[in-house]
Coordinates of C-alpha atoms in Angstrom, one line a residue:
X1 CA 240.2 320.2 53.5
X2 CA 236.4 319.9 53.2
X3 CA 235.0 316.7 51.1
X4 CA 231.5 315.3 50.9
X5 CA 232.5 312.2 51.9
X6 CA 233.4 310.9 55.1
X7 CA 236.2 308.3 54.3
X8 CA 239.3 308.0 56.7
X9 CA 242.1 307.6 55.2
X10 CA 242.7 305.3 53.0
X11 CA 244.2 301.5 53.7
X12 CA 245.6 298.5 52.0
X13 CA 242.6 296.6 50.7
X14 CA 242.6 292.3 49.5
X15 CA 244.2 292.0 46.1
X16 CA 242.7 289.5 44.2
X17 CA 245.2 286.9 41.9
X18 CA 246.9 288.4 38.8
X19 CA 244.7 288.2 35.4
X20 CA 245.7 286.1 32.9
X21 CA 246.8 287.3 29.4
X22 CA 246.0 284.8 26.3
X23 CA 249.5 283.4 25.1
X24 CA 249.5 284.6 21.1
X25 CA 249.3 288.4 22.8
X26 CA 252.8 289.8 22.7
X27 CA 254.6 290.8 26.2
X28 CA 256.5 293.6 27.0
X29 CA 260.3 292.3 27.7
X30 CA 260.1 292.8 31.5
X31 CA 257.1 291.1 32.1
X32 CA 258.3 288.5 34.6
X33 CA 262.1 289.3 35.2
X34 CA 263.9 291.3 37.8
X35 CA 264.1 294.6 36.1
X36 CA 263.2 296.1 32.8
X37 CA 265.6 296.1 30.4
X38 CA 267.4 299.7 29.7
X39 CA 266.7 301.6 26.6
X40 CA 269.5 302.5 24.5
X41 CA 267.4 303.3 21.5
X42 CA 266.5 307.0 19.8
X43 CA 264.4 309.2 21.1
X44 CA 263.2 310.0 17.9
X45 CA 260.6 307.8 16.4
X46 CA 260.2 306.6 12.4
X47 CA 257.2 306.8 10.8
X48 CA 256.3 303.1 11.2
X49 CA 256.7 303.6 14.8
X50 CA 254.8 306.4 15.1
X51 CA 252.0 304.7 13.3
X52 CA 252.1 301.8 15.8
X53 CA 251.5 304.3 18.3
X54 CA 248.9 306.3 17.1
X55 CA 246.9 302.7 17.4
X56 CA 248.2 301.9 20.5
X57 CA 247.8 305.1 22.0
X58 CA 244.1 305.3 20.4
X59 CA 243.6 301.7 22.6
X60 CA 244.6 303.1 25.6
X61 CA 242.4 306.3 25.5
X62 CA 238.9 303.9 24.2
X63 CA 240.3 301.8 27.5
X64 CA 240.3 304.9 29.7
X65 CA 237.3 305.8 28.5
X66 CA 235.5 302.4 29.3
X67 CA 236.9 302.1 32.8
X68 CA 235.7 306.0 33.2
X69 CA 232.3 304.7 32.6
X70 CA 232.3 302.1 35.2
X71 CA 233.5 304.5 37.9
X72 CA 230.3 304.8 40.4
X73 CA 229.5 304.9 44.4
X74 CA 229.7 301.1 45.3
X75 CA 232.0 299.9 42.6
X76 CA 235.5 298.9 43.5
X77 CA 238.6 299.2 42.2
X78 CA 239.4 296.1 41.6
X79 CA 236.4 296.0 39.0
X80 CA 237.5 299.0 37.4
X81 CA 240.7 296.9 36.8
X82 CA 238.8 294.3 35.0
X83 CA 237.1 296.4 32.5
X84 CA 240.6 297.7 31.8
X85 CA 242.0 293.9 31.6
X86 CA 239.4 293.0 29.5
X87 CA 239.0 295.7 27.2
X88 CA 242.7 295.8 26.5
X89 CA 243.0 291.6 26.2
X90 CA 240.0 291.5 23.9
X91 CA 241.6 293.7 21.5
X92 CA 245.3 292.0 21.1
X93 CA 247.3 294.3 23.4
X94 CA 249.2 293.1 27.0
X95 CA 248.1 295.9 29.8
X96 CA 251.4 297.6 30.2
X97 CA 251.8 297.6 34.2
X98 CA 250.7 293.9 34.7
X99 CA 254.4 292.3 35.9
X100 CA 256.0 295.7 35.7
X101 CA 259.2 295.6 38.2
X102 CA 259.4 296.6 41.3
X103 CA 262.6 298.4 42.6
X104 CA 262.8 296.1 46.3
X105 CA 259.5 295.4 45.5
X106 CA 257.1 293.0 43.8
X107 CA 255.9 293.5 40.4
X108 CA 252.8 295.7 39.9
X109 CA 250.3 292.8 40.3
X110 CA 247.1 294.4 37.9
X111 CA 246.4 295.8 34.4
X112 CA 245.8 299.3 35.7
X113 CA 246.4 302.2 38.7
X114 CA 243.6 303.3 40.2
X115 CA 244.9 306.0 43.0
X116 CA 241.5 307.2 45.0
X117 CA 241.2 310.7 46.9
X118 CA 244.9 311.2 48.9
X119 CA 246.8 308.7 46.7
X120 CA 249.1 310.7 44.5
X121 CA 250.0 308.1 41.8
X122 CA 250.6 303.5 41.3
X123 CA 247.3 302.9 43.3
X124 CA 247.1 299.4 43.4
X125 CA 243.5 298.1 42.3
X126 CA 241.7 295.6 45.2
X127 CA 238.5 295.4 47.1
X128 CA 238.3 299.5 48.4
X129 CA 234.8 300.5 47.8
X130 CA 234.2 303.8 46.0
X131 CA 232.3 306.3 48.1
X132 CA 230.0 309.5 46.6
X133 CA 232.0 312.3 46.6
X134 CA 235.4 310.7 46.2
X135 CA 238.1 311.0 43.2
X136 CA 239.9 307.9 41.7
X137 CA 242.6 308.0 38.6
X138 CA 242.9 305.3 36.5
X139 CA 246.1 305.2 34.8
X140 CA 246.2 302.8 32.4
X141 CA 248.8 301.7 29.4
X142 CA 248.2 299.4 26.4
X143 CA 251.3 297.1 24.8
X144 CA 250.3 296.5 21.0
X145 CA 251.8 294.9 18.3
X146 CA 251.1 296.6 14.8
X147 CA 253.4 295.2 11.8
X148 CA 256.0 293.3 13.8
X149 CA 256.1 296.7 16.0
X150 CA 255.3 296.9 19.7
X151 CA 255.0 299.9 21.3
X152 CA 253.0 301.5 24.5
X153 CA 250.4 304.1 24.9
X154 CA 249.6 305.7 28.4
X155 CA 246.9 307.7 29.4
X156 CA 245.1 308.6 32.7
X157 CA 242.4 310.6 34.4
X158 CA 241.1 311.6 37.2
X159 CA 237.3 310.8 37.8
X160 CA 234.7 312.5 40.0
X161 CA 232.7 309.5 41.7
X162 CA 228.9 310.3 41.5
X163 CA 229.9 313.1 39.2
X164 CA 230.1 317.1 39.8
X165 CA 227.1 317.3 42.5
X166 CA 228.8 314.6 44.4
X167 CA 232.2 315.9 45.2
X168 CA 233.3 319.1 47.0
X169 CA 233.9 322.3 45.7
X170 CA 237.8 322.9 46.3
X171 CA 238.2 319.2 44.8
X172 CA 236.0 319.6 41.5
X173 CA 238.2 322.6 41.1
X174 CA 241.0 320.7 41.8
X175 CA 240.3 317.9 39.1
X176 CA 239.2 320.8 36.5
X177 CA 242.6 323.0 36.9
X178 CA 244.9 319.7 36.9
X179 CA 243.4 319.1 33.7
X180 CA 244.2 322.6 32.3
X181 CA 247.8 322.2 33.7
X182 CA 248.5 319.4 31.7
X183 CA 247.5 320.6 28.4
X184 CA 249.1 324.1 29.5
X185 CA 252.5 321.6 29.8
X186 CA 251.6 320.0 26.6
X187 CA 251.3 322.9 24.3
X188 CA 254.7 324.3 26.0
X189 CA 256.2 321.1 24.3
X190 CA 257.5 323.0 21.0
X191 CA 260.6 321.5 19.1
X192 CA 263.7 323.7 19.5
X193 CA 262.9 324.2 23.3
X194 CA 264.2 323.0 26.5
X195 CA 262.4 320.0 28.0
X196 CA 262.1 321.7 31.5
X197 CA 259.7 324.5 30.0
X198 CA 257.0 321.8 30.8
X199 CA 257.4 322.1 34.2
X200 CA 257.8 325.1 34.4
X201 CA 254.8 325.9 32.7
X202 CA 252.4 323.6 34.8
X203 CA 254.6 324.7 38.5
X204 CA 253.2 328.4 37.3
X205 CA 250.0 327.6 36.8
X206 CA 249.6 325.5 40.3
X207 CA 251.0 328.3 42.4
X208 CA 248.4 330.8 41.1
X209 CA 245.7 328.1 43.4
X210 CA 248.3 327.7 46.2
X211 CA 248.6 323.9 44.9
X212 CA 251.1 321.3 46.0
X213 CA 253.1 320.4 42.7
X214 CA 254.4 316.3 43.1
X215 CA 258.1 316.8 42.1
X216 CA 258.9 313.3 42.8
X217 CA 257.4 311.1 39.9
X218 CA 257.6 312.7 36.0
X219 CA 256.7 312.3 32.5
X220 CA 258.8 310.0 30.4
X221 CA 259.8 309.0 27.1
X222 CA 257.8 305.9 26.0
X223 CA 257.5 303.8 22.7
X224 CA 259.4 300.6 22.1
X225 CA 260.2 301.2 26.1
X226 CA 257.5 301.5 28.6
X227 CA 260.1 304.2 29.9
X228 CA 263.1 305.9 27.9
X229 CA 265.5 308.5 28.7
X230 CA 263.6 311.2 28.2
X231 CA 262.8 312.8 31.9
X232 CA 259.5 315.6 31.7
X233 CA 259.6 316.7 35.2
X234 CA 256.4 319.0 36.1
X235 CA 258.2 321.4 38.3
X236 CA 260.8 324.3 36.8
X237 CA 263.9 322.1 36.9
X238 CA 266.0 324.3 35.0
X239 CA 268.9 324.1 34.1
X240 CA 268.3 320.5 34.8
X241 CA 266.3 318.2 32.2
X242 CA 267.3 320.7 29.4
X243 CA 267.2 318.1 26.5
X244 CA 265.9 320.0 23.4
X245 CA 262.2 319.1 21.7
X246 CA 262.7 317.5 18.8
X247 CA 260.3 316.4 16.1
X248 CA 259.6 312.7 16.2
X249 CA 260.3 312.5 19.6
X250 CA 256.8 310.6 22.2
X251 CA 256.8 311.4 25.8
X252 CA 254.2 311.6 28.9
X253 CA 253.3 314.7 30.4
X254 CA 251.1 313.6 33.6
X255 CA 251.3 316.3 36.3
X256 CA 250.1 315.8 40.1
X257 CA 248.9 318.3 41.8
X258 CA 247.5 318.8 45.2
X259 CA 244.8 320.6 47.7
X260 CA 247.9 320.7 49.9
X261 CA 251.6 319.2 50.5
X262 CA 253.9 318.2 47.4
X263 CA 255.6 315.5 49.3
X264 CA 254.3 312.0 49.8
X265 CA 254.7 308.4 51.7
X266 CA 255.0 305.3 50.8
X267 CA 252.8 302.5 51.7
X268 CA 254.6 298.8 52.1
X269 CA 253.3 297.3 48.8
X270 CA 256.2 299.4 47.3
X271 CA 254.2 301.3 44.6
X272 CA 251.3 303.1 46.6
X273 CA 252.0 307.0 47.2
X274 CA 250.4 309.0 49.0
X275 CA 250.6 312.9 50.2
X276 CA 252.3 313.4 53.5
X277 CA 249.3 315.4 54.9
X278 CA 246.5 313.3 53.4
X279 CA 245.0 315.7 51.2
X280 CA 243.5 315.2 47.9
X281 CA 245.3 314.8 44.6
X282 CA 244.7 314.7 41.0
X283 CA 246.4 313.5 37.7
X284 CA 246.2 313.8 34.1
X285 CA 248.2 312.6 31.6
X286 CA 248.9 311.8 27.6
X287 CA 251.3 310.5 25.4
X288 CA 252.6 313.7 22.7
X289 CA 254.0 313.5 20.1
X290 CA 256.3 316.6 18.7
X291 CA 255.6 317.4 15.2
X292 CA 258.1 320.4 13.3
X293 CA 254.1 322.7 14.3
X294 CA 253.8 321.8 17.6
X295 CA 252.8 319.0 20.1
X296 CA 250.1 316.3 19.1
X297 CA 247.9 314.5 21.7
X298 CA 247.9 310.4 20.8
X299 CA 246.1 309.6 23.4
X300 CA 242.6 310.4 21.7
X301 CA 240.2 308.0 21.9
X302 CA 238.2 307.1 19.2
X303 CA 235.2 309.2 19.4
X304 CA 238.0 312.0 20.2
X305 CA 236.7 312.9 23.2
X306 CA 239.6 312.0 25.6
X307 CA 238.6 313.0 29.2
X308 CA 241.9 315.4 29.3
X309 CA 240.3 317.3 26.9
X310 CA 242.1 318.3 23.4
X311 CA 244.6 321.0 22.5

């Protein structure tokens, strides 16, 4: 795999001490405990929680957005995560990931991912330098409170640092065709079909490019619950996964794809993947919500720009 940079692989960097969240801002339940709690709720949201998200969801995109900004050569990550921190914390809501649980392993320790050039997905923000020519996604999720109801919003990205001159062909490609892949996923989301057309949709699409497709980590139901029942894997999974679309119902679709293997590693910290063969990666994602004409993308910032494009 040719890139413009001329990074080895990537290590564990210093983690700096978890941020502080003001007091009055709501938590998610699991924030501090073993385990988050399971959901035994509906999939299918009300129209008071679906307002909640829309402003939630809205959050998480303007957040994206400003973190997107700060992505440059010679910033690291762990700056990226305080923009994230602070935009998030300034506007009443708890970043979603700060004190999520482990499983065996700590809890996520910062308000954001940031997963740079051959990690697939749960980077964990520190001192790593960002290098011209590399790629970083920031995966971030807001918590908000609107009427007495809490709900998340997730979004993420993947960023070219030093923009399109910067990074190499096969990756800008890479980045651009992810992209597409998702919103291919999304607009397969249509109540009265299976759940596992998404992947199926998004696999096709990959294996035109000779792409790896992650199987591993999915899309997922989210609202009152960080994560639901709902499974969206991004590979064809049928008959498996085969829960119908219905109207109401809010879920991620946030395919990985990569320049070459679909299988990844661990790293010790317990969250960090990344691709078996060390080659480059890419993610996009949004929260959608099924309406009885189709998918809708919350995850719209305000100006609605979002950088995984629109339907």
């Amino acid at each position: 795999m040719a890139t413009t940079t001329q990074r080895p692989p990537l290590r564990p960097g210093r983690v700096s001490p978890r941020r502080s969240v003001p007091p009055h801002i709501r938590r998610p339940e699991y924030v501090d405990r073993p385990r988050a709690a399971r959901w035994t709720g509906g999939e299918v949201k009300d129209a008071a929680t679906v307002a909640a998200m829309r402003r939630a969801c809205t959050l998480a995109a303007d957040a994206l957005q400003a973190v997107g900004r700060a992505v440059a050569p010679g910033v690291t990550t762990e700056e990226l995560d305080a923009v994230g921190h602070d935009y998030l914390v300034e506007r009443g809501a708890y970043p979603s990931t700060l004190g999520y649980p482990g499983h065996g392993s700590p809890a996520f320790p910062k308000s954001l991912c940031t997963s740079v050039n051959e990690v697939v997905c749960h980077g964990i923000p520190d001192d790593t330098v960002l290098l011209d020519g590399d790629i970083v996604n920031v995966d971030i999720t807001a918590y908000l409170e609107t009427d007495g109801i809490a709900v998340h919003g997730d979004t993420n990205a993947t960023f070219l640092v030093g923009g399109e001159d910067a990074v190499s062909e096969d990756v800008r490609l890479l980045v651009e065709r992810t992209r597409e892949a998702t919103l291919r996923g999304i607009r397969a989301a249509q109540p009265g079909r299976r759940l596992n057309v998404v992947g199926r949709v998004i696999e096709k699409y990959a294996t035109r490019f000779g792409y790896g497709d992650v199987a591993a980590f999915t899309g997922h139901g989210i609202g009152e619950a960080f994560h639901s029942g709902i499974v969206v894997p991004h590979y064809d999974a049928a008959p498996e996964h085969d829960t119908v679309i219905e109207p109401g119902m809010t879920f991620t679709v946030e395919p990985m794809l990569t320049l070459g293997a679909s299988e990844h590693r661990m790293w010790d910290d317990g969250w960090t993947a990344v691709t078996v063969d060390g080659s480059w990666t890419a993610q996009f994602e949004h929260t959608v919500l099924v309406t009885e004409h189709g998918p809708e993308l919350l995850t719209v910032p305000s100006d609605g720009n979002p950088p995984g494009g629109l339907l």
